[in-house]
mmCIF file of C-alpha atoms in Angstrom:
data_model
loop_
_atom_site.group_PDB
_atom_site.id
_atom_site.type_symbol
_atom_site.label_atom_id
_atom_site.label_comp_id
_atom_site.label_asym_id
_atom_site.label_seq_id
_atom_site.Cartn_x
_atom_site.Cartn_y
_atom_site.Cartn_z
ATOM 1 C CA UNK A 1 -36.625 -22.455 -10.674
ATOM 2 C CA UNK A 2 -33.582 -22.358 -8.382
ATOM 3 C CA UNK A 3 -30.274 -21.869 -10.194
ATOM 4 C CA UNK A 4 -27.553 -24.230 -9.035
ATOM 5 C CA UNK A 5 -24.081 -22.652 -9.238
ATOM 6 C CA UNK A 6 -21.034 -24.836 -8.705
ATOM 7 C CA UNK A 7 -17.815 -23.154 -7.577
ATOM 8 C CA UNK A 8 -14.530 -24.979 -8.131
ATOM 9 C CA UNK A 9 -12.185 -24.063 -5.305
ATOM 10 C CA UNK A 10 -12.966 -23.646 -1.627
ATOM 11 C CA UNK A 11 -11.057 -20.485 -0.731
ATOM 12 C CA UNK A 12 -12.238 -17.186 0.698
ATOM 13 C CA UNK A 13 -13.701 -15.972 -2.600
ATOM 14 C CA UNK A 14 -16.066 -18.946 -2.667
ATOM 15 C CA UNK A 15 -16.808 -18.332 1.021
ATOM 16 C CA UNK A 16 -17.872 -14.762 0.315
ATOM 17 C CA UNK A 17 -20.259 -15.915 -2.415
ATOM 18 C CA UNK A 18 -22.321 -17.854 0.146
ATOM 19 C CA UNK A 19 -24.264 -14.944 1.675
ATOM 20 C CA UNK A 20 -25.292 -13.304 -1.637
ATOM 21 C CA UNK A 21 -26.205 -16.727 -3.026
ATOM 22 C CA UNK A 22 -28.620 -17.228 -0.126
ATOM 23 C CA UNK A 23 -30.070 -13.747 -0.657
ATOM 24 C CA UNK A 24 -30.541 -14.353 -4.404
ATOM 25 C CA UNK A 25 -32.085 -17.783 -3.898
ATOM 26 C CA UNK A 26 -29.155 -19.471 -5.642
ATOM 27 C CA UNK A 27 -28.176 -22.988 -4.630
ATOM 28 C CA UNK A 28 -24.389 -22.636 -4.197
ATOM 29 C CA UNK A 29 -22.266 -25.775 -4.226
ATOM 30 C CA UNK A 30 -18.495 -25.872 -3.749
ATOM 31 C CA UNK A 31 -15.810 -28.353 -4.750
ATOM 32 C CA UNK A 32 -13.222 -27.766 -2.010
ATOM 33 C CA UNK A 33 -9.675 -29.050 -2.041
ATOM 34 C CA UNK A 34 -9.764 -30.089 1.627
ATOM 35 C CA UNK A 35 -12.316 -30.353 4.434
ATOM 36 C CA UNK A 36 -11.010 -27.308 6.308
ATOM 37 C CA UNK A 37 -11.218 -24.789 3.470
ATOM 38 C CA UNK A 38 -12.676 -21.303 3.904
ATOM 39 C CA UNK A 39 -15.860 -22.172 1.995
ATOM 40 C CA UNK A 40 -16.522 -25.372 3.944
ATOM 41 C CA UNK A 41 -20.050 -24.173 4.824
ATOM 42 C CA UNK A 42 -21.048 -24.683 1.177
ATOM 43 C CA UNK A 43 -18.713 -27.565 0.328
ATOM 44 C CA UNK A 44 -20.733 -30.369 -1.217
ATOM 45 C CA UNK A 45 -17.674 -32.227 -2.507
ATOM 46 C CA UNK A 46 -14.010 -32.619 -1.570
ATOM 47 C CA UNK A 47 -11.499 -33.463 -4.255
ATOM 48 C CA UNK A 48 -8.802 -32.566 -6.732
ATOM 49 C CA UNK A 49 -9.907 -29.928 -9.267
ATOM 50 C CA UNK A 50 -7.185 -31.213 -11.614
ATOM 51 C CA UNK A 51 -8.848 -34.628 -11.916
ATOM 52 C CA UNK A 52 -11.431 -34.678 -14.706
ATOM 53 C CA UNK A 53 -13.616 -37.418 -13.267
ATOM 54 C CA UNK A 54 -13.724 -35.713 -9.859
ATOM 55 C CA UNK A 55 -14.840 -32.491 -11.503
ATOM 56 C CA UNK A 56 -17.338 -34.279 -13.750
ATOM 57 C CA UNK A 57 -18.947 -35.891 -10.704
ATOM 58 C CA UNK A 58 -19.196 -32.494 -9.012
ATOM 59 C CA UNK A 59 -20.780 -30.665 -11.959
ATOM 60 C CA UNK A 60 -23.342 -33.372 -12.649
ATOM 61 C CA UNK A 61 -25.925 -31.660 -10.437
ATOM 62 C CA UNK A 62 -25.253 -27.971 -11.187
ATOM 63 C CA UNK A 63 -26.499 -25.613 -13.896
ATOM 64 C CA UNK A 64 -23.384 -23.490 -14.270
ATOM 65 C CA UNK A 65 -19.769 -23.750 -13.126
ATOM 66 C CA UNK A 66 -17.524 -20.906 -11.988
ATOM 67 C CA UNK A 67 -14.304 -20.564 -10.023
ATOM 68 C CA UNK A 68 -12.596 -19.441 -6.830
ATOM 69 C CA UNK A 69 -9.244 -19.432 -8.700
ATOM 70 C CA UNK A 70 -7.829 -19.761 -12.222
ATOM 71 C CA UNK A 71 -5.857 -22.974 -11.787
ATOM 72 C CA UNK A 72 -8.219 -25.592 -13.248
ATOM 73 C CA UNK A 73 -6.343 -27.168 -16.200
ATOM 74 C CA UNK A 74 -7.454 -26.316 -19.716
ATOM 75 C CA UNK A 75 -7.990 -29.978 -20.583
ATOM 76 C CA UNK A 76 -10.481 -30.287 -17.715
ATOM 77 C CA UNK A 77 -12.284 -27.075 -18.684
ATOM 78 C CA UNK A 78 -12.547 -28.036 -22.349
ATOM 79 C CA UNK A 79 -13.807 -31.511 -21.479
ATOM 80 C CA UNK A 80 -16.599 -29.934 -19.420
ATOM 81 C CA UNK A 81 -17.578 -27.672 -22.313
ATOM 82 C CA UNK A 82 -17.562 -30.682 -24.642
ATOM 83 C CA UNK A 83 -19.885 -32.406 -22.155
ATOM 84 C CA UNK A 84 -22.322 -29.505 -22.534
ATOM 85 C CA UNK A 85 -21.619 -27.904 -19.150
ATOM 86 C CA UNK A 86 -22.072 -24.126 -18.841
ATOM 87 C CA UNK A 87 -18.642 -22.851 -17.733
ATOM 88 C CA UNK A 88 -18.199 -19.148 -16.839
ATOM 89 C CA UNK A 89 -15.681 -17.859 -17.577
ATOM 90 C CA UNK A 90 -15.014 -20.408 -20.275
ATOM 91 C CA UNK A 91 -11.638 -21.884 -21.166
ATOM 92 C CA UNK A 92 -11.143 -19.581 -24.160
ATOM 93 C CA UNK A 93 -11.247 -16.593 -21.806
ATOM 94 C CA UNK A 94 -9.652 -18.191 -18.750
ATOM 95 C CA UNK A 95 -6.487 -19.085 -20.665
ATOM 96 C CA UNK A 96 -5.535 -15.406 -20.618
ATOM 97 C CA UNK A 97 -5.549 -15.380 -16.814
ATOM 98 C CA UNK A 98 -3.709 -18.705 -16.647
ATOM 99 C CA UNK A 99 -0.757 -17.861 -18.892
ATOM 100 C CA UNK A 100 0.799 -14.393 -18.838
ATOM 101 C CA UNK A 101 2.537 -14.847 -22.200
ATOM 102 C CA UNK A 102 -0.756 -15.755 -23.851
ATOM 103 C CA UNK A 103 -2.335 -12.760 -22.109
ATOM 104 C CA UNK A 104 0.322 -10.333 -23.340
ATOM 105 C CA UNK A 105 -0.029 -11.531 -26.929
ATOM 106 C CA UNK A 106 -3.817 -11.168 -26.855
ATOM 107 C CA UNK A 107 -3.707 -7.714 -25.271
ATOM 108 C CA UNK A 108 -1.360 -6.638 -28.044
ATOM 109 C CA UNK A 109 -3.907 -7.860 -30.599
ATOM 110 C CA UNK A 110 -6.589 -5.835 -28.801
ATOM 111 C CA UNK A 111 -4.325 -2.753 -28.866
ATOM 112 C CA UNK A 112 -4.537 -2.430 -25.091
ATOM 113 C CA UNK A 113 -1.755 -0.339 -23.506
ATOM 114 C CA UNK A 114 0.732 -2.512 -21.646
ATOM 115 C CA UNK A 115 4.428 -2.579 -20.709
ATOM 116 C CA UNK A 116 6.976 -3.558 -23.348
ATOM 117 C CA UNK A 117 7.504 -7.305 -23.047
ATOM 118 C CA UNK A 118 9.114 -10.371 -24.602
ATOM 119 C CA UNK A 119 9.186 -14.124 -24.255
ATOM 120 C CA UNK A 120 12.739 -15.075 -23.218
ATOM 121 C CA UNK A 121 14.068 -18.634 -23.283
ATOM 122 C CA UNK A 122 17.545 -18.304 -21.836
ATOM 123 C CA UNK A 123 19.894 -16.035 -19.939
ATOM 124 C CA UNK A 124 21.245 -14.432 -23.111
ATOM 125 C CA UNK A 125 17.786 -13.461 -24.412
ATOM 126 C CA UNK A 126 16.919 -11.973 -21.046
ATOM 127 C CA UNK A 127 20.203 -10.062 -20.971
ATOM 128 C CA UNK A 128 19.456 -8.539 -24.386
ATOM 129 C CA UNK A 129 16.035 -7.446 -23.145
ATOM 130 C CA UNK A 130 17.620 -5.887 -20.052
ATOM 131 C CA UNK A 131 20.215 -4.073 -22.144
ATOM 132 C CA UNK A 132 17.466 -2.684 -24.391
ATOM 133 C CA UNK A 133 15.420 -1.461 -21.417
ATOM 134 C CA UNK A 134 17.720 0.630 -19.302
ATOM 135 C CA UNK A 135 19.524 -2.114 -17.409
ATOM 136 C CA UNK A 136 16.613 -3.711 -15.595
ATOM 137 C CA UNK A 137 13.496 -5.805 -16.115
ATOM 138 C CA UNK A 138 10.738 -7.691 -14.357
ATOM 139 C CA UNK A 139 10.748 -11.438 -14.983
ATOM 140 C CA UNK A 140 7.642 -13.533 -14.387
ATOM 141 C CA UNK A 141 6.847 -17.204 -14.582
ATOM 142 C CA UNK A 142 3.992 -17.369 -17.101
ATOM 143 C CA UNK A 143 1.844 -19.698 -15.027
ATOM 144 C CA UNK A 144 0.972 -20.111 -11.369
ATOM 145 C CA UNK A 145 2.253 -16.880 -9.822
ATOM 146 C CA UNK A 146 0.150 -14.787 -7.426
ATOM 147 C CA UNK A 147 0.617 -12.348 -4.524
ATOM 148 C CA UNK A 148 4.170 -11.541 -5.614
ATOM 149 C CA UNK A 149 5.171 -15.168 -6.186
ATOM 150 C CA UNK A 150 6.737 -15.942 -9.547
ATOM 151 C CA UNK A 151 7.860 -12.307 -9.995
ATOM 152 C CA UNK A 152 11.428 -11.074 -9.818
ATOM 153 C CA UNK A 153 13.171 -7.766 -10.579
ATOM 154 C CA UNK A 154 16.474 -8.491 -12.342
ATOM 155 C CA UNK A 155 19.493 -6.459 -13.408
ATOM 156 C CA UNK A 156 21.283 -9.269 -15.233
ATOM 157 C CA UNK A 157 20.171 -12.292 -17.215
ATOM 158 C CA UNK A 158 21.925 -14.551 -14.740
ATOM 159 C CA UNK A 159 19.564 -13.331 -11.998
ATOM 160 C CA UNK A 160 16.937 -15.707 -13.426
ATOM 161 C CA UNK A 161 19.279 -18.599 -14.268
ATOM 162 C CA UNK A 162 17.610 -20.879 -11.723
ATOM 163 C CA UNK A 163 14.195 -20.277 -13.303
ATOM 164 C CA UNK A 164 15.535 -21.117 -16.755
ATOM 165 C CA UNK A 165 17.115 -24.289 -15.367
ATOM 166 C CA UNK A 166 13.782 -25.306 -13.820
ATOM 167 C CA UNK A 167 11.758 -24.548 -16.963
ATOM 168 C CA UNK A 168 10.945 -27.276 -19.448
ATOM 169 C CA UNK A 169 12.788 -27.478 -22.743
ATOM 170 C CA UNK A 170 11.611 -24.686 -25.023
ATOM 171 C CA UNK A 171 9.569 -23.009 -22.274
ATOM 172 C CA UNK A 172 9.874 -19.239 -21.970
ATOM 173 C CA UNK A 173 9.717 -16.742 -19.163
ATOM 174 C CA UNK A 174 7.999 -13.375 -19.495
ATOM 175 C CA UNK A 175 10.261 -10.317 -19.419
ATOM 176 C CA UNK A 176 8.663 -6.896 -18.953
ATOM 177 C CA UNK A 177 10.021 -3.390 -18.784
ATOM 178 C CA UNK A 178 10.440 -1.874 -15.340
ATOM 179 C CA UNK A 179 7.502 0.510 -15.424
ATOM 180 C CA UNK A 180 8.071 3.893 -13.729
ATOM 181 C CA UNK A 181 4.663 3.863 -12.081
ATOM 182 C CA UNK A 182 3.406 6.316 -9.510
ATOM 183 C CA UNK A 183 0.670 4.055 -8.185
ATOM 184 C CA UNK A 184 -1.274 0.876 -8.906
ATOM 185 C CA UNK A 185 -4.930 0.880 -9.863
ATOM 186 C CA UNK A 186 -7.579 -1.741 -10.551
ATOM 187 C CA UNK A 187 -10.582 -1.656 -12.836
ATOM 188 C CA UNK A 188 -13.364 -4.189 -12.381
ATOM 189 C CA UNK A 189 -16.094 -4.974 -14.858
ATOM 190 C CA UNK A 190 -18.834 -7.593 -14.855
ATOM 191 C CA UNK A 191 -20.112 -9.220 -18.042
ATOM 192 C CA UNK A 192 -22.917 -11.741 -18.447
ATOM 193 C CA UNK A 193 -23.132 -14.286 -21.301
ATOM 194 C CA UNK A 194 -25.820 -12.274 -23.074
ATOM 195 C CA UNK A 195 -23.337 -9.378 -23.310
ATOM 196 C CA UNK A 196 -24.477 -6.861 -20.667
ATOM 197 C CA UNK A 197 -21.493 -5.120 -19.028
ATOM 198 C CA UNK A 198 -21.241 -2.918 -15.958
ATOM 199 C CA UNK A 199 -18.069 -1.201 -14.760
ATOM 200 C CA UNK A 200 -17.083 -0.332 -11.202
ATOM 201 C CA UNK A 201 -15.187 2.820 -10.247
ATOM 202 C CA UNK A 202 -11.430 2.535 -10.752
ATOM 203 C CA UNK A 203 -9.680 2.064 -7.397
ATOM 204 C CA UNK A 204 -6.189 2.567 -6.037
ATOM 205 C CA UNK A 205 -4.426 -0.479 -4.622
ATOM 206 C CA UNK A 206 -1.492 -0.424 -2.206
ATOM 207 C CA UNK A 207 0.873 -3.402 -2.323
ATOM 208 C CA UNK A 208 3.265 -4.447 0.430
ATOM 209 C CA UNK A 209 5.757 -7.261 -0.167
ATOM 210 C CA UNK A 210 3.881 -8.163 -3.344
ATOM 211 C CA UNK A 211 0.545 -8.547 -1.532
ATOM 212 C CA UNK A 212 -2.432 -6.185 -1.732
ATOM 213 C CA UNK A 213 -2.628 -4.429 1.636
ATOM 214 C CA UNK A 214 -5.173 -1.627 1.064
ATOM 215 C CA UNK A 215 -7.695 -0.454 -1.510
ATOM 216 C CA UNK A 216 -9.116 3.059 -1.789
ATOM 217 C CA UNK A 217 -12.395 3.431 -3.667
ATOM 218 C CA UNK A 218 -12.710 5.401 -5.791
ATOM 219 C CA UNK A 219 -9.077 6.152 -6.666
ATOM 220 C CA UNK A 220 -8.090 9.553 -5.248
ATOM 221 C CA UNK A 221 -7.317 12.244 -7.829
ATOM 222 C CA UNK A 222 -9.217 10.224 -10.391
ATOM 223 C CA UNK A 223 -9.574 12.849 -13.082
ATOM 224 C CA UNK A 224 -12.053 12.264 -15.886
ATOM 225 C CA UNK A 225 -9.447 11.096 -18.395
ATOM 226 C CA UNK A 226 -8.081 8.433 -16.025
ATOM 227 C CA UNK A 227 -11.551 7.162 -15.132
ATOM 228 C CA UNK A 228 -12.593 6.975 -18.769
ATOM 229 C CA UNK A 229 -9.375 5.270 -19.877
ATOM 230 C CA UNK A 230 -9.545 2.649 -17.132
ATOM 231 C CA UNK A 231 -13.167 1.822 -17.911
ATOM 232 C CA UNK A 232 -12.510 1.674 -21.657
ATOM 233 C CA UNK A 233 -9.616 -0.723 -21.075
ATOM 234 C CA UNK A 234 -11.736 -2.953 -18.847
ATOM 235 C CA UNK A 235 -14.623 -3.051 -21.299
ATOM 236 C CA UNK A 236 -12.357 -3.697 -24.288
ATOM 237 C CA UNK A 237 -10.683 -6.627 -22.559
ATOM 238 C CA UNK A 238 -13.949 -8.128 -21.284
ATOM 239 C CA UNK A 239 -15.510 -8.007 -24.739
ATOM 240 C CA UNK A 240 -12.327 -8.861 -26.634
ATOM 241 C CA UNK A 241 -11.633 -12.086 -24.752
ATOM 242 C CA UNK A 242 -15.232 -12.995 -23.951
ATOM 243 C CA UNK A 243 -15.097 -12.881 -20.159
ATOM 244 C CA UNK A 244 -18.231 -13.899 -18.270
ATOM 245 C CA UNK A 245 -18.419 -13.055 -14.586
ATOM 246 C CA UNK A 246 -16.166 -10.580 -12.808
ATOM 247 C CA UNK A 247 -12.980 -9.326 -14.460
ATOM 248 C CA UNK A 248 -10.307 -7.421 -12.532
ATOM 249 C CA UNK A 249 -7.720 -5.521 -14.561
ATOM 250 C CA UNK A 250 -4.648 -4.536 -12.539
ATOM 251 C CA UNK A 251 -3.141 -1.308 -13.866
ATOM 252 C CA UNK A 252 -0.082 0.898 -13.528
ATOM 253 C CA UNK A 253 -0.398 4.677 -13.635
ATOM 254 C CA UNK A 254 2.977 5.962 -14.825
ATOM 255 C CA UNK A 255 4.824 9.179 -14.064
ATOM 256 C CA UNK A 256 4.106 10.331 -17.636
ATOM 257 C CA UNK A 257 0.346 9.730 -17.163
ATOM 258 C CA UNK A 258 0.065 6.473 -19.070
ATOM 259 C CA UNK A 259 -2.263 3.683 -17.946
ATOM 260 C CA UNK A 260 -0.779 0.222 -18.549
ATOM 261 C CA UNK A 261 -2.255 -3.230 -17.930
ATOM 262 C CA UNK A 262 -0.310 -5.301 -15.424
ATOM 263 C CA UNK A 263 -2.354 -8.499 -14.893
ATOM 264 C CA UNK A 264 -5.866 -9.949 -15.195
ATOM 265 C CA UNK A 265 -8.094 -11.969 -12.863
ATOM 266 C CA UNK A 266 -11.383 -13.531 -13.999
ATOM 267 C CA UNK A 267 -13.258 -13.903 -10.722
ATOM 268 C CA UNK A 268 -13.976 -11.729 -7.712
ATOM 269 C CA UNK A 269 -10.730 -10.063 -6.703
ATOM 270 C CA UNK A 270 -9.076 -8.545 -3.653
ATOM 271 C CA UNK A 271 -9.300 -5.109 -5.284
ATOM 272 C CA UNK A 272 -13.094 -5.440 -5.255
ATOM 273 C CA UNK A 273 -13.682 -6.416 -1.623
ATOM 274 C CA UNK A 274 -14.540 -2.773 -0.861
ATOM 275 C CA UNK A 275 -17.742 -3.199 -2.901
ATOM 276 C CA UNK A 276 -19.333 -5.545 -0.354
ATOM 277 C CA UNK A 277 -20.514 -2.520 1.605
ATOM 278 C CA UNK A 278 -19.201 0.316 -0.540
ATOM 279 C CA UNK A 279 -21.109 -0.228 -3.810
ATOM 280 C CA UNK A 280 -24.770 -0.673 -4.672
ATOM 281 C CA UNK A 281 -23.955 -4.231 -5.807
ATOM 282 C CA UNK A 282 -21.011 -6.061 -4.265
ATOM 283 C CA UNK A 283 -18.682 -8.034 -6.503
ATOM 284 C CA UNK A 284 -19.695 -11.434 -5.086
ATOM 285 C CA UNK A 285 -23.381 -10.874 -5.788
ATOM 286 C CA UNK A 286 -22.476 -9.424 -9.177
ATOM 287 C CA UNK A 287 -20.353 -12.437 -10.089
ATOM 288 C CA UNK A 288 -23.245 -14.781 -9.305
ATOM 289 C CA UNK A 289 -25.649 -12.637 -11.297
ATOM 290 C CA UNK A 290 -23.257 -12.597 -14.238
ATOM 291 C CA UNK A 291 -22.452 -16.314 -14.424
ATOM 292 C CA UNK A 292 -26.149 -17.174 -14.019
ATOM 293 C CA UNK A 293 -26.938 -14.664 -16.822
ATOM 294 C CA UNK A 294 -29.180 -12.599 -14.540
ATOM 295 C CA UNK A 295 -29.545 -8.804 -14.915
ATOM 296 C CA UNK A 296 -26.517 -7.050 -13.447
ATOM 297 C CA UNK A 297 -26.769 -4.698 -10.488
ATOM 298 C CA UNK A 298 -25.715 -1.073 -10.340
ATOM 299 C CA UNK A 299 -22.107 -0.383 -9.398
ATOM 300 C CA UNK A 300 -22.098 3.179 -8.050
ATOM 301 C CA UNK A 301 -20.433 3.841 -4.656
ATOM 302 C CA UNK A 302 -22.765 4.212 -1.685
ATOM 303 C CA UNK A 303 -20.407 6.664 0.033
ATOM 304 C CA UNK A 304 -17.835 9.191 -1.150
ATOM 305 C CA UNK A 305 -15.040 6.911 0.103
ATOM 306 C CA UNK A 306 -14.562 3.279 1.056
ATOM 307 C CA UNK A 307 -11.257 1.839 2.244
ATOM 308 C CA UNK A 308 -10.479 -1.875 2.434
ATOM 309 C CA UNK A 309 -7.579 -3.018 4.607
ATOM 310 C CA UNK A 310 -6.458 -6.631 4.503
ATOM 311 C CA UNK A 311 -5.787 -8.508 7.727
ATOM 312 C CA UNK A 312 -2.451 -10.131 6.928
ATOM 313 C CA UNK A 313 -1.083 -12.853 9.168
ATOM 314 C CA UNK A 314 -3.497 -12.574 12.080
ATOM 315 C CA UNK A 315 -2.648 -12.536 15.789
ATOM 316 C CA UNK A 316 0.577 -14.099 17.021
ATOM 317 C CA UNK A 317 -1.334 -15.525 19.991
ATOM 318 C CA UNK A 318 -4.921 -16.739 20.075
ATOM 319 C CA UNK A 319 -7.551 -16.837 17.378
ATOM 320 C CA UNK A 320 -9.094 -14.125 15.242
ATOM 321 C CA UNK A 321 -12.419 -14.732 16.980
ATOM 322 C CA UNK A 322 -10.880 -13.590 20.273
ATOM 323 C CA UNK A 323 -10.391 -10.100 18.830
ATOM 324 C CA UNK A 324 -13.886 -9.455 17.470
ATOM 325 C CA UNK A 325 -15.537 -7.940 20.555
ATOM 326 C CA UNK A 326 -12.884 -5.288 21.132
ATOM 327 C CA UNK A 327 -12.665 -4.412 17.431
ATOM 328 C CA UNK A 328 -16.436 -4.049 17.226
ATOM 329 C CA UNK A 329 -16.614 -1.947 20.387
ATOM 330 C CA UNK A 330 -13.858 0.443 19.342
ATOM 331 C CA UNK A 331 -14.823 0.683 15.657
ATOM 332 C CA UNK A 332 -18.580 0.100 15.308
ATOM 333 C CA UNK A 333 -18.590 1.597 11.797
ATOM 334 C CA UNK A 334 -16.132 -1.034 10.499
ATOM 335 C CA UNK A 335 -17.361 -4.074 8.591
ATOM 336 C CA UNK A 336 -15.198 -7.066 9.459
ATOM 337 C CA UNK A 337 -14.839 -10.109 7.200
ATOM 338 C CA UNK A 338 -12.765 -13.138 8.172
ATOM 339 C CA UNK A 339 -11.975 -16.210 6.114
ATOM 340 C CA UNK A 340 -11.971 -19.090 8.579
ATOM 341 C CA UNK A 341 -8.215 -19.500 8.202
ATOM 342 C CA UNK A 342 -5.616 -20.147 10.878
ATOM 343 C CA UNK A 343 -3.194 -17.244 11.414
ATOM 344 C CA UNK A 344 0.126 -17.485 9.579
ATOM 345 C CA UNK A 345 2.683 -14.772 8.756
ATOM 346 C CA UNK A 346 1.749 -12.971 5.542
ATOM 347 C CA UNK A 347 -1.463 -14.946 5.028
ATOM 348 C CA UNK A 348 -4.674 -13.161 4.043
ATOM 349 C CA UNK A 349 -7.008 -14.099 6.889
ATOM 350 C CA UNK A 350 -9.606 -11.344 6.548
ATOM 351 C CA UNK A 351 -10.284 -7.741 5.657
ATOM 352 C CA UNK A 352 -12.024 -4.643 7.002
ATOM 353 C CA UNK A 353 -14.197 -2.186 5.058
ATOM 354 C CA UNK A 354 -14.994 1.332 6.252
ATOM 355 C CA UNK A 355 -17.017 3.934 4.346
ATOM 356 C CA UNK A 356 -17.551 7.630 4.968
ATOM 357 C CA UNK A 357 -17.300 11.220 3.806
ATOM 358 C CA UNK A 358 -13.726 12.064 4.837
ATOM 359 C CA UNK A 359 -10.929 9.936 3.335
ATOM 360 C CA UNK A 360 -8.448 10.554 6.160
ATOM 361 C CA UNK A 361 -10.973 9.482 8.779
ATOM 362 C CA UNK A 362 -12.045 6.438 6.779
ATOM 363 C CA UNK A 363 -8.443 5.370 6.208
ATOM 364 C CA UNK A 364 -7.524 5.793 9.874
ATOM 365 C CA UNK A 365 -10.530 3.797 11.072
ATOM 366 C CA UNK A 366 -10.016 0.961 8.598
ATOM 367 C CA UNK A 367 -6.351 0.605 9.553
ATOM 368 C CA UNK A 368 -7.104 0.810 13.263
ATOM 369 C CA UNK A 369 -9.826 -1.829 13.050
ATOM 370 C CA UNK A 370 -7.612 -4.195 11.033
ATOM 371 C CA UNK A 371 -4.787 -3.731 13.544
ATOM 372 C CA UNK A 372 -7.051 -5.138 16.279
ATOM 373 C CA UNK A 373 -6.581 -8.564 14.652
ATOM 374 C CA UNK A 374 -2.768 -8.502 14.589
#
């Protein structure tokens, strides 16, 4: 019997679920925010994911619901569960990706290594945190931030005065220590409702202006202790908060060789795009397998190295489609993925994957192919 999977959100993550859904014989349906969204090919409904009745109408004809993003309100999610809808990940897990303060508290309960942190409600509380942590801190809005938005490095409590003024009465911001990290990593795991878990290799991520620009899989210089620690952290979080589907754990590797959890995402993630061609089972297929409670696929790399380079912004003149022929001719080994989005400065409009035996060659080719679209 065909499994019907409903995806709330019509962005590029939903778009990239379409091909593996076809291959697996899954009937994929998408609730898109607007008609021109990336996943419009599978959009069976257009509407506001924050409106309960809109979402109820969408899920009426699906077997399981999953997500392109984490922004569906808890009251909507819990109403669906009360209606008997299979929701993966469920609201009890998704809350930890929706609210960073809730996440930090739960990770502390799970004894997961993370930066020192505090909930701060005014300038004075933030200043005390700064004074106790070497004269600096990272301040985050607990909800809604992504790709560097809602994150600010501060040296004085007054640096976040505008955020405190905009916050509701009694609402807190998240203050974190400025971590002396040497690089950023990401650990992905997949978990199905019946409990099976599979972990991907830990990868290195390169951020520019708060946005993921490149991913190297597996992480270079990934000694056994690092690999084991990253996987243990991912598995502990997935089991401890009951994630179903893909989980991405963003990590810091510090200059004193600690591994600390930065943030969580409960869906396919930019750090896992490399797996589309670079792993035995890509993250989009794996996510569908997991939420449908199907046996999970193997996660080993197909090549010694895979590099993913994001296409950020797109061409200043013309469309992405105008650049395909030249990029393909000059870099036939590159796998090009675009999102059906109009170019805009800083916008993620696609990515390129390249795999091979020599990391320098793979990196050069991936960057060169991505540059064809700028």
